Coordinates of C-alpha atoms in Angstrom, one line a residue:
M1 CA 12.7 215.9 377.9
T2 CA 10.3 218.6 376.6
D3 CA 11.9 221.1 378.9
V4 CA 15.4 220.2 377.7
T5 CA 14.4 220.5 374.1
T6 CA 12.7 223.8 374.7
G7 CA 15.7 225.1 376.5
Q8 CA 18.0 224.1 373.6
T9 CA 15.6 225.7 371.1
C10 CA 15.7 228.9 373.2
S11 CA 19.5 228.9 373.4
A12 CA 19.8 228.4 369.7
A13 CA 17.3 231.2 369.0
T14 CA 19.2 233.5 371.4
A15 CA 22.5 232.7 369.8
L16 CA 21.0 233.4 366.3
R17 CA 19.7 236.8 367.5
T18 CA 23.1 237.6 369.0
E19 CA 24.8 236.8 365.8
V20 CA 22.4 238.8 363.8
E21 CA 22.8 241.8 366.1
M22 CA 26.6 241.6 365.9
S23 CA 26.4 241.4 362.1
N24 CA 24.1 244.5 362.0
E25 CA 26.5 246.3 364.3
R26 CA 29.5 245.5 362.2
H27 CA 27.6 246.8 359.1
R28 CA 26.6 249.9 361.0
I29 CA 30.3 250.6 362.0
L30 CA 31.4 250.2 358.3
E31 CA 28.6 252.4 357.0
D32 CA 29.3 255.1 359.6
A33 CA 33.0 255.0 358.6
I34 CA 32.4 255.6 354.9
S35 CA 29.3 257.8 355.0
P36 CA 31.0 261.1 355.6
F37 CA 33.0 260.6 352.4
V38 CA 30.2 259.3 350.2
E39 CA 29.1 262.8 349.3
T40 CA 29.1 264.4 345.9
V41 CA 32.3 266.0 344.7
D42 CA 32.5 267.7 341.3
G43 CA 29.0 266.5 340.5
Y44 CA 29.7 262.8 341.1
F45 CA 29.4 260.3 343.9
P46 CA 32.6 258.5 344.8
R47 CA 32.6 254.7 344.5
P48 CA 34.0 253.0 347.6
W49 CA 33.9 249.5 346.2
F50 CA 32.5 246.9 343.8
T51 CA 31.7 243.4 345.1
R52 CA 29.3 240.6 344.6
H53 CA 29.4 239.8 348.3
D54 CA 28.5 241.2 351.7
P55 CA 31.3 243.7 352.2
M56 CA 31.9 242.3 355.7
D57 CA 32.6 238.9 354.2
C58 CA 35.2 240.1 351.8
T59 CA 38.7 238.6 352.4
L60 CA 40.8 240.2 349.6
L61 CA 41.0 243.7 348.3
L62 CA 41.8 244.2 344.6
V63 CA 43.1 247.8 344.5
G64 CA 43.5 250.1 341.5
A65 CA 44.2 253.8 341.1
S66 CA 40.7 255.1 340.5
S67 CA 37.6 254.3 338.6
A68 CA 36.8 255.4 335.1
K69 CA 33.0 255.2 335.2
S70 CA 31.2 257.8 337.3
F71 CA 27.8 257.9 339.0
P72 CA 26.3 261.4 338.3
A73 CA 24.8 263.0 341.4
G74 CA 21.8 264.2 339.5
D75 CA 20.7 260.7 338.6
L76 CA 21.3 259.0 342.0
Q77 CA 20.4 259.5 345.7
K78 CA 23.0 258.8 348.4
S79 CA 20.5 256.4 350.0
D80 CA 20.3 254.4 346.8
L81 CA 24.1 254.2 346.5
M82 CA 24.4 253.0 350.2
N83 CA 21.7 250.4 349.7
A84 CA 23.6 249.0 346.6
L85 CA 26.9 248.9 348.5
F86 CA 25.3 246.9 351.3
N87 CA 23.0 244.8 349.1
R88 CA 19.8 246.3 350.6
A89 CA 16.4 247.1 349.1
G90 CA 16.8 244.5 346.4
T91 CA 19.8 246.2 344.8
S92 CA 23.6 245.6 344.5
C93 CA 26.8 247.0 343.2
C94 CA 26.3 245.1 340.0
D95 CA 22.8 246.5 339.5
L96 CA 24.1 250.1 340.1
Y97 CA 27.0 249.6 337.6
Q98 CA 24.7 248.3 334.9
R99 CA 22.4 251.2 335.5
F100 CA 25.1 253.8 334.5
V101 CA 27.2 251.8 332.1
A102 CA 25.8 250.6 328.8
S103 CA 28.5 247.9 328.2
P104 CA 31.6 246.8 330.2
S105 CA 34.8 248.4 329.1
P106 CA 37.9 246.3 328.3
S107 CA 39.3 247.2 331.7
R108 CA 36.1 246.1 333.5
Q109 CA 36.3 242.8 331.6
N110 CA 39.9 242.4 332.8
L111 CA 38.8 243.1 336.4
D112 CA 36.0 240.6 336.2
R113 CA 38.4 238.0 334.9
A114 CA 40.9 238.7 337.8
I115 CA 38.1 238.6 340.3
Q116 CA 37.0 235.3 339.0
V117 CA 40.5 233.8 339.2
L118 CA 40.8 235.0 342.8
E119 CA 37.4 233.8 343.8
D120 CA 38.0 230.4 342.2
A121 CA 40.9 230.1 344.7
G122 CA 38.5 230.7 347.6
W123 CA 38.8 234.5 348.1
R124 CA 35.8 236.8 348.4
V125 CA 37.0 239.8 346.5
M126 CA 36.2 243.5 346.9
K127 CA 37.4 245.8 344.1
T128 CA 38.4 249.3 345.4
N129 CA 40.9 252.1 344.6
V130 CA 43.5 254.1 346.5
T131 CA 41.5 257.1 345.3
C132 CA 37.8 256.3 345.5
A133 CA 36.9 258.8 342.8
S134 CA 36.0 258.7 339.1
A135 CA 37.4 260.3 336.0
A136 CA 38.3 259.0 332.5
L137 CA 41.9 259.4 333.4
D138 CA 43.4 259.3 337.0
S139 CA 45.3 262.5 336.2
Q140 CA 41.9 264.3 335.7
I141 CA 40.7 263.8 339.2
S142 CA 40.5 267.1 341.0
P143 CA 42.5 267.8 344.3
E144 CA 39.2 267.9 346.3
A145 CA 38.0 264.6 344.9
R146 CA 41.4 263.0 345.4
R147 CA 41.5 264.1 349.1
N148 CA 38.0 262.8 349.7
G149 CA 38.6 259.6 347.7
T150 CA 41.8 258.9 349.7
E151 CA 40.0 259.2 353.0
L152 CA 37.3 257.0 351.7
F153 CA 39.9 254.3 350.8
K154 CA 41.4 254.5 354.3
A155 CA 38.0 254.0 355.8
V156 CA 37.4 250.9 353.6
M157 CA 40.9 249.5 354.3
N158 CA 40.5 250.0 358.0
H159 CA 37.0 248.6 358.5
V160 CA 36.6 245.8 355.9
P161 CA 38.0 242.6 357.3
W162 CA 40.4 241.8 354.4
R163 CA 43.1 239.2 354.9
A164 CA 45.2 239.9 351.8
M165 CA 45.5 242.6 349.0
V166 CA 46.5 242.7 345.4
I167 CA 47.4 246.2 344.0
F168 CA 47.6 246.6 340.3
G169 CA 49.5 249.3 338.4
S170 CA 52.5 251.4 339.3
G171 CA 50.3 254.5 339.9
A172 CA 48.2 252.7 342.5
A173 CA 51.3 251.3 344.1
K174 CA 52.9 254.8 344.5
R175 CA 49.8 256.3 346.0
F176 CA 49.4 253.3 348.3
R177 CA 52.9 253.9 349.6
R178 CA 52.2 257.5 350.2
I179 CA 49.0 256.7 352.1
T180 CA 50.3 253.9 354.3
G181 CA 54.0 254.7 354.6
V182 CA 54.8 251.0 354.0
E183 CA 57.8 249.9 352.0
M184 CA 56.6 248.4 348.7
P185 CA 57.7 245.0 347.4
P186 CA 58.8 244.8 343.7
M187 CA 56.1 244.5 341.1
A188 CA 55.4 240.8 340.5
D189 CA 57.1 239.3 337.4
A190 CA 55.4 236.9 335.1
D191 CA 58.2 234.4 335.3
A192 CA 59.3 234.7 339.0
Q193 CA 57.9 234.0 342.4
P194 CA 56.3 237.2 343.7
I195 CA 57.5 238.8 346.9
A196 CA 54.9 240.0 349.3
G197 CA 54.8 243.3 351.2
L198 CA 53.3 243.4 354.7
L199 CA 50.7 245.9 356.1
G200 CA 49.8 245.2 359.7
G201 CA 50.9 241.6 359.3
K202 CA 48.8 241.0 356.2
P203 CA 50.4 240.2 352.9
F204 CA 49.9 242.3 349.7
F205 CA 51.3 242.0 346.2
V206 CA 51.8 244.5 343.4
I207 CA 51.1 243.4 339.9
P208 CA 51.2 245.2 336.5
T209 CA 48.1 247.1 335.6
L210 CA 44.8 245.5 334.5
A211 CA 43.6 248.7 332.9
Y212 CA 44.1 250.0 329.4
P213 CA 46.2 251.4 327.8
G214 CA 49.0 249.9 329.9
Y215 CA 47.5 246.4 330.1
R216 CA 49.6 243.5 328.9
S217 CA 48.4 239.9 328.7
S218 CA 51.5 238.7 330.7
V219 CA 49.7 240.1 333.8
W220 CA 47.7 236.9 334.0
R221 CA 50.8 234.9 334.8
C222 CA 51.5 237.4 337.6
V223 CA 47.9 236.9 338.9
S224 CA 48.3 233.1 338.9
R225 CA 51.6 233.3 340.8
C226 CA 50.1 235.6 343.4
V227 CA 47.2 233.1 343.8
S228 CA 49.7 230.3 344.4
A229 CA 51.7 232.4 346.9
L230 CA 48.5 233.3 348.8
D231 CA 47.4 229.6 348.7
D232 CA 50.6 228.8 350.7
L233 CA 49.4 231.2 353.4
D234 CA 46.0 229.5 353.7
L235 CA 44.2 232.8 354.5
A236 CA 41.3 232.6 352.0
K237 CA 38.7 231.0 354.3
P238 CA 37.0 233.4 356.9
N239 CA 37.8 232.4 360.4
N240 CA 34.8 233.2 362.6
G241 CA 35.4 236.6 364.1
E242 CA 39.2 236.6 363.8
C243 CA 39.0 238.6 360.6
R244 CA 36.2 240.9 362.0
P245 CA 36.9 244.3 363.4
N246 CA 36.1 244.9 367.1
I247 CA 32.5 246.0 367.3
Q248 CA 33.2 247.7 370.6
R249 CA 35.7 250.1 369.2
A250 CA 36.7 250.8 365.7
G251 CA 40.4 250.2 365.5
P252 CA 43.0 252.6 364.0
A253 CA 44.3 252.3 360.5
L254 CA 46.5 249.3 360.2
S255 CA 50.1 250.2 360.5
P256 CA 53.1 248.4 359.0
R257 CA 54.9 248.9 362.4
Q258 CA 52.4 247.0 364.5
P259 CA 53.5 243.7 365.9
L260 CA 52.4 240.8 363.7
Q261 CA 49.5 238.7 365.0
R262 CA 49.7 236.2 362.2
P263 CA 53.2 236.5 360.6
A264 CA 53.5 235.2 357.1
P265 CA 56.4 232.7 356.7
I266 CA 59.4 234.8 356.0
V267 CA 60.7 232.2 353.5
L268 CA 57.7 233.0 351.3
L269 CA 58.6 236.7 351.1
V270 CA 62.0 236.2 349.7
G271 CA 61.0 234.2 346.6
T272 CA 63.1 231.2 345.3
D273 CA 66.6 232.4 346.1
T274 CA 68.2 229.5 348.0
A275 CA 70.6 231.5 350.0
L276 CA 68.0 234.0 351.0
Q277 CA 65.7 231.2 351.9
A278 CA 68.3 229.7 354.2
A279 CA 68.4 233.0 356.1
A280 CA 64.7 233.3 356.0
R281 CA 64.2 229.9 357.6
G282 CA 66.5 230.8 360.4
L283 CA 64.6 234.0 361.1
D284 CA 61.3 232.1 360.8
L285 CA 62.4 229.9 363.7
L286 CA 63.6 232.8 365.7
L287 CA 60.3 234.6 365.2
A288 CA 58.4 231.5 366.3
D289 CA 60.5 231.3 369.5
H290 CA 60.1 235.0 370.1
P291 CA 56.6 236.3 369.2
E292 CA 57.4 239.7 370.7
L293 CA 59.5 240.4 367.6
E294 CA 58.1 242.2 364.6
L295 CA 58.6 241.3 361.0
R296 CA 58.9 244.0 358.4
S297 CA 59.2 243.6 354.6
G298 CA 60.5 246.2 352.2
S299 CA 61.1 246.2 348.4
S300 CA 64.6 244.6 348.8
Q301 CA 64.9 243.4 352.4
I302 CA 63.3 241.5 355.3
S303 CA 64.0 242.5 358.9
L304 CA 63.1 241.6 362.5
W305 CA 62.6 244.4 365.0
A306 CA 62.4 244.4 368.8
P307 CA 59.4 246.0 370.5
L308 CA 61.4 249.1 371.3
Q309 CA 61.8 249.9 367.6
R310 CA 65.3 248.5 367.3
R311 CA 66.2 246.5 364.3
L312 CA 67.9 243.2 365.2
F313 CA 68.3 241.4 361.9
R314 CA 68.1 242.3 358.2
I315 CA 68.5 240.1 355.1
K316 CA 68.7 241.2 351.5
R317 CA 70.3 240.2 348.2
Q318 CA 73.5 242.2 347.5
G319 CA 74.8 241.3 344.1
S320 CA 75.5 237.6 344.0
R321 CA 75.5 237.2 347.7
V322 CA 73.2 237.4 350.7
D323 CA 73.8 240.4 353.0
L324 CA 72.9 239.4 356.6
L325 CA 73.0 242.3 359.0
I326 CA 73.0 241.5 362.7
H327 CA 72.9 243.9 365.7
R328 CA 76.0 243.8 367.8
D329 CA 73.9 243.3 371.0
I330 CA 72.6 240.0 369.5
L331 CA 76.2 238.8 368.9
A332 CA 77.1 239.8 372.4
Y333 CA 75.1 236.7 373.5
C334 CA 76.7 234.5 370.9
E335 CA 80.5 235.2 370.8
I336 CA 81.1 231.8 369.2
A337 CA 79.1 232.9 366.2
R338 CA 81.4 236.0 365.7
D339 CA 84.5 233.9 366.2
H340 CA 83.6 231.3 363.6
F341 CA 82.3 233.5 360.9
D342 CA 83.8 236.3 358.9
M343 CA 81.7 239.3 360.1
A344 CA 82.5 242.7 358.6
P345 CA 81.6 246.2 360.1
H346 CA 78.6 248.0 358.7
K347 CA 78.4 251.8 358.1
N348 CA 76.2 251.8 361.2
T349 CA 78.5 250.8 363.9
D350 CA 75.7 249.1 365.8
F351 CA 75.7 246.3 363.2
L352 CA 78.0 243.7 361.8
R353 CA 77.3 242.0 358.4
L354 CA 77.9 238.6 356.8
F355 CA 78.1 238.4 353.0
S356 CA 77.6 234.8 351.9
D357 CA 76.4 232.7 349.1
D358 CA 76.9 229.6 351.2
T359 CA 73.5 228.5 352.5
S360 CA 75.1 226.1 355.1
A361 CA 77.0 229.0 356.6
V362 CA 74.0 231.2 356.9
K363 CA 72.0 228.3 358.4
A364 CA 74.7 227.5 360.9
L365 CA 75.2 231.1 362.0
L366 CA 71.5 231.7 362.6
N367 CA 71.0 228.4 364.3
R368 CA 73.8 229.2 366.8
I369 CA 72.4 232.6 367.5
R370 CA 69.0 231.2 368.0
Q371 CA 70.3 228.6 370.5
C372 CA 72.0 231.3 372.5
L373 CA 69.0 233.5 372.6
D374 CA 66.5 230.9 373.9
R375 CA 66.7 232.4 377.4
V376 CA 67.2 236.0 376.4
D377 CA 64.5 238.6 376.7
L378 CA 64.8 240.2 373.3
A379 CA 62.2 242.8 374.3
S380 CA 64.9 244.3 376.6
I381 CA 67.7 244.5 374.0

């Protein structure tokens, strides 16, 4: 009995050491990724993030344009900044901020409120910026600081194991689009269900600014609606290693064109429009049957793509009707669908389209197509 207990104790100790070693390695990879860009530019240190948590435990990025408060290089050593970012040597991001800022600005108070709302919903929030650089106004950031700050944001986005993102402000959204190349969803409205964009299969929302002078109190309704939408995806809780980067090899920047590993329900991405939801449910089922397909989300449309970069379906709202676009090769396997529905040519002759505000017609069409495609290798189309 003693030998068994001793063996179990040794196994537990070994597992704990392995976990600690892996945690240290993940932190080292993240630190190595950001370190080349955490150098003084224009007399200031860039600020990669602000969080109350271990950066490798953060599940949601709250992304702005840039930071207003700066950390002067003459009053700070790089080692002190890195220690604060990783909660080492008895210091933290909060400690460092309080060191250089006498009292929180109205924008900081808004950010703290937004972070609290998100964390009350179970998220561990990291505040960062598409340009990790500081100036009183975003327009005052120098070209050199912007280039460096953009690369720093890419390193953060690529190595922190975030599961969702909330971008605030039109300026941040425009720069985010330029950096990632992803199509942006419409900015969340205070009185409507928000529509998510997708980056590497992970959802993100765009909300109005939290910063002055553009801040409006209606943004809090947008934040609440985004929290509700994210709750439906159930991504807040960390999932033991699934959200961690590979410690053997740092992965490339997340691309919106990579196949989805955890696709968000398409129906969530189209809001409350009943006709669009009918089409979305059909595509959801098709995606579940054919995981080789890729889901892409734009500002006004949702589409499914085959692995060989060929779009097979697209749905969007066109006036008062749903525009359902279908590749002719798909309909070749389902002649009965083309015979029973009024399909019109598209300007791209590879496609046919169905305009409909009849949810039952949309459901019926996609159901018939899905049944016909059950034995078809869509990867070869």
